[in-house]
C-alpha positions as protocol buffer text, in pm:
chain_id: "A"
residue {
  index: 1
  type: MET
  ca { x: -1885 y: 1704 z: 1018 }
}
residue {
  index: 2
  type: LYS
  ca { x: -1495 y: 1641 z: 986 }
}
residue {
  index: 3
  type: VAL
  ca { x: -1442 y: 1285 z: 841 }
}
residue {
  index: 4
  type: LEU
  ca { x: -1048 y: 1095 z: 849 }
}
residue {
  index: 5
  type: THR
  ca { x: -1069 y: 885 z: 501 }
}
residue {
  index: 6
  type: VAL
  ca { x: -803 y: 658 z: 601 }
}
residue {
  index: 7
  type: VAL
  ca { x: -645 y: 504 z: 238 }
}
residue {
  index: 8
  type: SER
  ca { x: -461 y: 181 z: 228 }
}
residue {
  index: 9
  type: HIS
  ca { x: -248 y: 98 z: -108 }
}
residue {
  index: 10
  type: PRO
  ca { x: 107 y: 56 z: -134 }
}
residue {
  index: 11
  type: ARG
  ca { x: 77 y: 302 z: -465 }
}
residue {
  index: 12
  type: LYS
  ca { x: -91 y: 676 z: -448 }
}
residue {
  index: 13
  type: ASN
  ca { x: -121 y: 634 z: -880 }
}
residue {
  index: 14
  type: SER
  ca { x: -374 y: 309 z: -779 }
}
residue {
  index: 15
  type: LEU
  ca { x: -740 y: 313 z: -856 }
}
residue {
  index: 16
  type: THR
  ca { x: -696 y: 332 z: -475 }
}
residue {
  index: 17
  type: PHE
  ca { x: -597 y: 655 z: -434 }
}
residue {
  index: 18
  type: GLU
  ca { x: -844 y: 708 z: -709 }
}
residue {
  index: 19
  type: VAL
  ca { x: -1118 y: 652 z: -533 }
}
residue {
  index: 20
  type: ALA
  ca { x: -1020 y: 799 z: -245 }
}
residue {
  index: 21
  type: ALA
  ca { x: -1019 y: 1150 z: -455 }
}
residue {
  index: 22
  type: ARG
  ca { x: -1342 y: 1093 z: -589 }
}
residue {
  index: 23
  type: PHE
  ca { x: -1455 y: 999 z: -255 }
}
residue {
  index: 24
  type: VAL
  ca { x: -1396 y: 1302 z: -144 }
}
residue {
  index: 25
  type: GLN
  ca { x: -1462 y: 1543 z: -394 }
}
residue {
  index: 26
  type: GLY
  ca { x: -1813 y: 1412 z: -354 }
}
residue {
  index: 27
  type: LEU
  ca { x: -1769 y: 1486 z: 73 }
}
residue {
  index: 28
  type: ALA
  ca { x: -1678 y: 1895 z: -10 }
}
residue {
  index: 29
  type: GLU
  ca { x: -1884 y: 1867 z: -165 }
}
residue {
  index: 30
  type: ALA
  ca { x: -2154 y: 1784 z: 44 }
}
residue {
  index: 31
  type: GLY
  ca { x: -2036 y: 2083 z: 280 }
}
residue {
  index: 32
  type: HIS
  ca { x: -1832 y: 1772 z: 457 }
}
residue {
  index: 33
  type: GLU
  ca { x: -1515 y: 1816 z: 595 }
}
residue {
  index: 34
  type: TYR
  ca { x: -1185 y: 1569 z: 528 }
}
residue {
  index: 35
  type: GLU
  ca { x: -835 y: 1455 z: 569 }
}
residue {
  index: 36
  type: ILE
  ca { x: -656 y: 1185 z: 417 }
}
residue {
  index: 37
  type: LEU
  ca { x: -492 y: 1006 z: 588 }
}
residue {
  index: 38
  type: ASP
  ca { x: -202 y: 820 z: 422 }
}
residue {
  index: 39
  type: LEU
  ca { x: -140 y: 485 z: 567 }
}
residue {
  index: 40
  type: HIS
  ca { x: 197 y: 391 z: 339 }
}
residue {
  index: 41
  type: GLY
  ca { x: 211 y: 803 z: 262 }
}
residue {
  index: 42
  type: ILE
  ca { x: 327 y: 813 z: 663 }
}
residue {
  index: 43
  type: GLY
  ca { x: 565 y: 563 z: 674 }
}
residue {
  index: 44
  type: PHE
  ca { x: 242 y: 347 z: 947 }
}
residue {
  index: 45
  type: ASP
  ca { x: 397 y: 51 z: 1158 }
}
residue {
  index: 46
  type: PRO
  ca { x: 124 y: -257 z: 1165 }
}
residue {
  index: 47
  type: VAL
  ca { x: 311 y: -440 z: 1386 }
}
residue {
  index: 48
  type: LEU
  ca { x: 139 y: -469 z: 1718 }
}
residue {
  index: 49
  type: LYS
  ca { x: 382 y: -457 z: 1979 }
}
residue {
  index: 50
  type: GLU
  ca { x: 476 y: -450 z: 2299 }
}
residue {
  index: 51
  type: PRO
  ca { x: 374 y: -71 z: 2414 }
}
residue {
  index: 52
  type: ASP
  ca { x: 62 y: -48 z: 2225 }
}
residue {
  index: 53
  type: GLU
  ca { x: -56 y: -437 z: 2307 }
}
residue {
  index: 54
  type: PRO
  ca { x: -405 y: -409 z: 2517 }
}
residue {
  index: 55
  type: ASP
  ca { x: -355 y: -447 z: 2865 }
}
residue {
  index: 56
  type: THR
  ca { x: -752 y: -499 z: 3020 }
}
residue {
  index: 57
  type: SER
  ca { x: -649 y: -459 z: 3353 }
}
residue {
  index: 58
  type: VAL
  ca { x: -648 y: -147 z: 3344 }
}
residue {
  index: 59
  type: ALA
  ca { x: -948 y: 117 z: 3201 }
}
residue {
  index: 60
  type: LYS
  ca { x: -674 y: 354 z: 3109 }
}
residue {
  index: 61
  type: GLN
  ca { x: -370 y: 298 z: 2918 }
}
residue {
  index: 62
  type: SER
  ca { x: -73 y: 474 z: 2732 }
}
residue {
  index: 63
  type: PHE
  ca { x: 68 y: 363 z: 2371 }
}
residue {
  index: 64
  type: SER
  ca { x: 345 y: 542 z: 2216 }
}
residue {
  index: 65
  type: PRO
  ca { x: 415 y: 774 z: 2007 }
}
residue {
  index: 66
  type: GLU
  ca { x: 264 y: 663 z: 1688 }
}
residue {
  index: 67
  type: VAL
  ca { x: -79 y: 538 z: 1814 }
}
residue {
  index: 68
  type: GLU
  ca { x: -118 y: 792 z: 2062 }
}
residue {
  index: 69
  type: MET
  ca { x: -29 y: 1068 z: 1756 }
}
residue {
  index: 70
  type: GLU
  ca { x: -330 y: 803 z: 1568 }
}
residue {
  index: 71
  type: ILE
  ca { x: -539 y: 807 z: 1830 }
}
residue {
  index: 72
  type: LEU
  ca { x: -533 y: 1158 z: 1880 }
}
residue {
  index: 73
  type: ARG
  ca { x: -678 y: 1260 z: 1492 }
}
residue {
  index: 74
  type: MET
  ca { x: -892 y: 968 z: 1571 }
}
residue {
  index: 75
  type: LYS
  ca { x: -1039 y: 1218 z: 1832 }
}
residue {
  index: 76
  type: GLU
  ca { x: -1095 y: 1545 z: 1585 }
}
residue {
  index: 77
  type: HIS
  ca { x: -1273 y: 1381 z: 1362 }
}
residue {
  index: 78
  type: ASP
  ca { x: -1692 y: 1332 z: 1416 }
}
residue {
  index: 79
  type: ALA
  ca { x: -1652 y: 1088 z: 1115 }
}
residue {
  index: 80
  type: LEU
  ca { x: -1465 y: 708 z: 975 }
}
residue {
  index: 81
  type: ALA
  ca { x: -1401 y: 665 z: 631 }
}
residue {
  index: 82
  type: PHE
  ca { x: -1186 y: 357 z: 525 }
}
residue {
  index: 83
  type: ILE
  ca { x: -1077 y: 358 z: 150 }
}
residue {
  index: 84
  type: PHE
  ca { x: -833 y: -17 z: 71 }
}
residue {
  index: 85
  type: PRO
  ca { x: -891 y: -238 z: -165 }
}
residue {
  index: 86
  type: LEU
  ca { x: -945 y: -627 z: -73 }
}
residue {
  index: 87
  type: TRP
  ca { x: -723 y: -851 z: -52 }
}
residue {
  index: 88
  type: TRP
  ca { x: -768 y: -1207 z: -38 }
}
residue {
  index: 89
  type: TRP
  ca { x: -1165 y: -1075 z: 84 }
}
residue {
  index: 90
  type: HIS
  ca { x: -1025 y: -885 z: 402 }
}
residue {
  index: 91
  type: LEU
  ca { x: -837 y: -598 z: 532 }
}
residue {
  index: 92
  type: PRO
  ca { x: -495 y: -519 z: 399 }
}
residue {
  index: 93
  type: ALA
  ca { x: -209 y: -608 z: 599 }
}
residue {
  index: 94
  type: MET
  ca { x: -169 y: -255 z: 614 }
}
residue {
  index: 95
  type: LEU
  ca { x: -530 y: -142 z: 761 }
}
residue {
  index: 96
  type: LYS
  ca { x: -562 y: -406 z: 1003 }
}
residue {
  index: 97
  type: GLY
  ca { x: -243 y: -337 z: 1173 }
}
residue {
  index: 98
  type: TYR
  ca { x: -316 y: 55 z: 1191 }
}
residue {
  index: 99
  type: ILE
  ca { x: -725 y: -64 z: 1360 }
}
residue {
  index: 100
  type: ASP
  ca { x: -506 y: -349 z: 1578 }
}
residue {
  index: 101
  type: ARG
  ca { x: -246 y: -62 z: 1684 }
}
residue {
  index: 102
  type: VAL
  ca { x: -474 y: 234 z: 1714 }
}
residue {
  index: 103
  type: TRP
  ca { x: -868 y: 136 z: 1811 }
}
residue {
  index: 104
  type: ASN
  ca { x: -727 y: -57 z: 2115 }
}
residue {
  index: 105
  type: ASN
  ca { x: -840 y: -51 z: 2520 }
}
residue {
  index: 106
  type: GLY
  ca { x: -958 y: 228 z: 2675 }
}
residue {
  index: 107
  type: PHE
  ca { x: -968 y: 370 z: 2349 }
}
residue {
  index: 108
  type: ALA
  ca { x: -1198 y: 239 z: 2097 }
}
residue {
  index: 109
  type: TYR
  ca { x: -1352 y: -63 z: 2354 }
}
residue {
  index: 110
  type: GLY
  ca { x: -1342 y: -78 z: 2736 }
}
residue {
  index: 111
  type: SER
  ca { x: -1439 y: 187 z: 2969 }
}
residue {
  index: 112
  type: ASP
  ca { x: -1454 y: 376 z: 2693 }
}
residue {
  index: 113
  type: HIS
  ca { x: -1555 y: 337 z: 2294 }
}
residue {
  index: 114
  type: LEU
  ca { x: -1542 y: 520 z: 2035 }
}
residue {
  index: 115
  type: HIS
  ca { x: -1709 y: 875 z: 1952 }
}
residue {
  index: 116
  type: HIS
  ca { x: -1798 y: 901 z: 1554 }
}
residue {
  index: 117
  type: GLN
  ca { x: -2093 y: 892 z: 1421 }
}
residue {
  index: 118
  type: HIS
  ca { x: -2070 y: 670 z: 1152 }
}
residue {
  index: 119
  type: VAL
  ca { x: -1727 y: 438 z: 923 }
}
residue {
  index: 120
  type: LEU
  ca { x: -1832 y: 451 z: 584 }
}
residue {
  index: 121
  type: TRP
  ca { x: -1578 y: 146 z: 478 }
}
residue {
  index: 122
  type: ILE
  ca { x: -1511 y: 115 z: 93 }
}
residue {
  index: 123
  type: SER
  ca { x: -1383 y: -149 z: -32 }
}
residue {
  index: 124
  type: LEU
  ca { x: -1242 y: -210 z: -425 }
}
residue {
  index: 125
  type: ALA
  ca { x: -1300 y: -591 z: -555 }
}
residue {
  index: 126
  type: GLY
  ca { x: -1132 y: -750 z: -800 }
}
residue {
  index: 127
  type: VAL
  ca { x: -1402 y: -956 z: -882 }
}
residue {
  index: 128
  type: SER
  ca { x: -1803 y: -935 z: -980 }
}
residue {
  index: 129
  type: LYS
  ca { x: -2047 y: -856 z: -745 }
}
residue {
  index: 130
  type: GLU
  ca { x: -2218 y: -1258 z: -807 }
}
residue {
  index: 131
  type: GLN
  ca { x: -1886 y: -1401 z: -734 }
}
residue {
  index: 132
  type: MET
  ca { x: -1926 y: -1229 z: -435 }
}
residue {
  index: 133
  type: LYS
  ca { x: -2248 y: -1373 z: -333 }
}
residue {
  index: 134
  type: LYS
  ca { x: -2141 y: -1750 z: -449 }
}
residue {
  index: 135
  type: ARG
  ca { x: -1985 y: -1840 z: -73 }
}
residue {
  index: 136
  type: ASN
  ca { x: -2126 y: -1497 z: 125 }
}
residue {
  index: 137
  type: TYR
  ca { x: -1825 y: -1386 z: 135 }
}
residue {
  index: 138
  type: ASP
  ca { x: -2030 y: -1027 z: 97 }
}
residue {
  index: 139
  type: GLU
  ca { x: -2230 y: -1080 z: 380 }
}
residue {
  index: 140
  type: MET
  ca { x: -1903 y: -1270 z: 618 }
}
residue {
  index: 141
  type: ILE
  ca { x: -1700 y: -934 z: 503 }
}
residue {
  index: 142
  type: ALA
  ca { x: -1961 y: -627 z: 614 }
}
residue {
  index: 143
  type: HIS
  ca { x: -2067 y: -835 z: 916 }
}
residue {
  index: 144
  type: SER
  ca { x: -1690 y: -862 z: 1023 }
}
residue {
  index: 145
  type: LEU
  ca { x: -1631 y: -514 z: 967 }
}
residue {
  index: 146
  type: ASN
  ca { x: -2003 y: -390 z: 1098 }
}
residue {
  index: 147
  type: VAL
  ca { x: -2019 y: -590 z: 1386 }
}
residue {
  index: 148
  type: GLY
  ca { x: -1707 y: -715 z: 1449 }
}
residue {
  index: 149
  type: ILE
  ca { x: -1502 y: -422 z: 1455 }
}
residue {
  index: 150
  type: ALA
  ca { x: -1714 y: -1 z: 1450 }
}
residue {
  index: 151
  type: ASP
  ca { x: -2021 y: -180 z: 1701 }
}
residue {
  index: 152
  type: TYR
  ca { x: -1781 y: -386 z: 1864 }
}
residue {
  index: 153
  type: CYS
  ca { x: -1604 y: -5 z: 1922 }
}
residue {
  index: 154
  type: GLY
  ca { x: -1950 y: 177 z: 2006 }
}
residue {
  index: 155
  type: VAL
  ca { x: -2036 y: 253 z: 1608 }
}
residue {
  index: 156
  type: SER
  ca { x: -2378 y: 178 z: 1497 }
}
residue {
  index: 157
  type: ASN
  ca { x: -2359 y: 307 z: 1183 }
}
residue {
  index: 158
  type: SER
  ca { x: -2127 y: 176 z: 987 }
}
residue {
  index: 159
  type: LYS
  ca { x: -2121 y: 32 z: 586 }
}
residue {
  index: 160
  type: VAL
  ca { x: -2011 y: -144 z: 321 }
}
residue {
  index: 161
  type: GLU
  ca { x: -1955 y: -134 z: -53 }
}
residue {
  index: 162
  type: PHE
  ca { x: -1839 y: -304 z: -197 }
}
residue {
  index: 163
  type: LEU
  ca { x: -1654 y: -173 z: -633 }
}
residue {
  index: 164
  type: TYR
  ca { x: -1663 y: -527 z: -769 }
}
residue {
  index: 165
  type: GLU
  ca { x: -1394 y: -564 z: -1069 }
}
residue {
  index: 166
  type: THR
  ca { x: -1132 y: -318 z: -959 }
}
residue {
  index: 167
  type: LEU
  ca { x: -872 y: -584 z: -1283 }
}
residue {
  index: 168
  type: ASP
  ca { x: -1165 y: -449 z: -1514 }
}
residue {
  index: 169
  type: SER
  ca { x: -904 y: -199 z: -1813 }
}
residue {
  index: 170
  type: ILE
  ca { x: -1254 y: -67 z: -1925 }
}
residue {
  index: 171
  type: PRO
  ca { x: -1265 y: 349 z: -1864 }
}
residue {
  index: 172
  type: SER
  ca { x: -1623 y: 349 z: -1897 }
}
residue {
  index: 173
  type: HIS
  ca { x: -1645 y: 27 z: -1623 }
}
residue {
  index: 174
  type: TYR
  ca { x: -1311 y: 287 z: -1425 }
}
residue {
  index: 175
  type: GLU
  ca { x: -1532 y: 658 z: -1472 }
}
residue {
  index: 176
  type: MET
  ca { x: -1795 y: 431 z: -1350 }
}
residue {
  index: 177
  type: LEU
  ca { x: -1597 y: 311 z: -1003 }
}
residue {
  index: 178
  type: LEU
  ca { x: -1511 y: 718 z: -1002 }
}
residue {
  index: 179
  type: ASN
  ca { x: -1802 y: 778 z: -1043 }
}
residue {
  index: 180
  type: GLN
  ca { x: -2001 y: 539 z: -754 }
}
residue {
  index: 181
  type: ALA
  ca { x: -1730 y: 674 z: -501 }
}
residue {
  index: 182
  type: TYR
  ca { x: -1868 y: 1006 z: -593 }
}
residue {
  index: 183
  type: LEU
  ca { x: -2175 y: 1006 z: -469 }
}
residue {
  index: 184
  type: LEU
  ca { x: -2059 y: 836 z: -217 }
}
residue {
  index: 185
  type: GLY
  ca { x: -1859 y: 1082 z: -51 }
}
residue {
  index: 186
  type: LEU
  ca { x: -2182 y: 1338 z: -191 }
}
residue {
  index: 187
  type: ASN
  ca { x: -2423 y: 1086 z: 1 }
}
residue {
  index: 188
  type: TYR
  ca { x: -2210 y: 1048 z: 310 }
}
residue {
  index: 189
  type: ALA
  ca { x: -2447 y: 933 z: 615 }
}
residue {
  index: 190
  type: LYS
  ca { x: -2756 y: 1038 z: 481 }
}
residue {
  index: 191
  type: GLY
  ca { x: -2996 y: 734 z: 513 }
}
């Protein structure tokens, strides 16, 4: 399986990128192919402008060259993974803008839907599991990503995984988080 792994963080030396590296290590060891798409690294513009505004009155739509290139990239992969920090209980603006612009009408929803078999959302949360559950943040975020985005776009096999307490600076905790990311790659699309 070819897995497009989209990473959203402004710093390459972040825990987010360390998690991505361990995740794709697991993917490779499981026999999957992968491509890492660093949204900040490619200078992706997350702002939706007129050429990429969805037009639901047409079945197929042409978009800006940047979006057309990303649509082509997505079409070359069988599955998707997103790795990102949880900011304000949501996707970072960069990743939200990528979905707003690229997962567009006539490609991801409307007259056509995504062909991808699986979507995995790996979210790095600074809070504990208990803090996430306190106000059902975990359930709301998972519902929004799995149902509101992935299922709406035709991917029913969508899963959210949280890596908790990412602000903890204890090396053994970081290693546990990185191992969790590795196992998510190693077991991608199983069960």
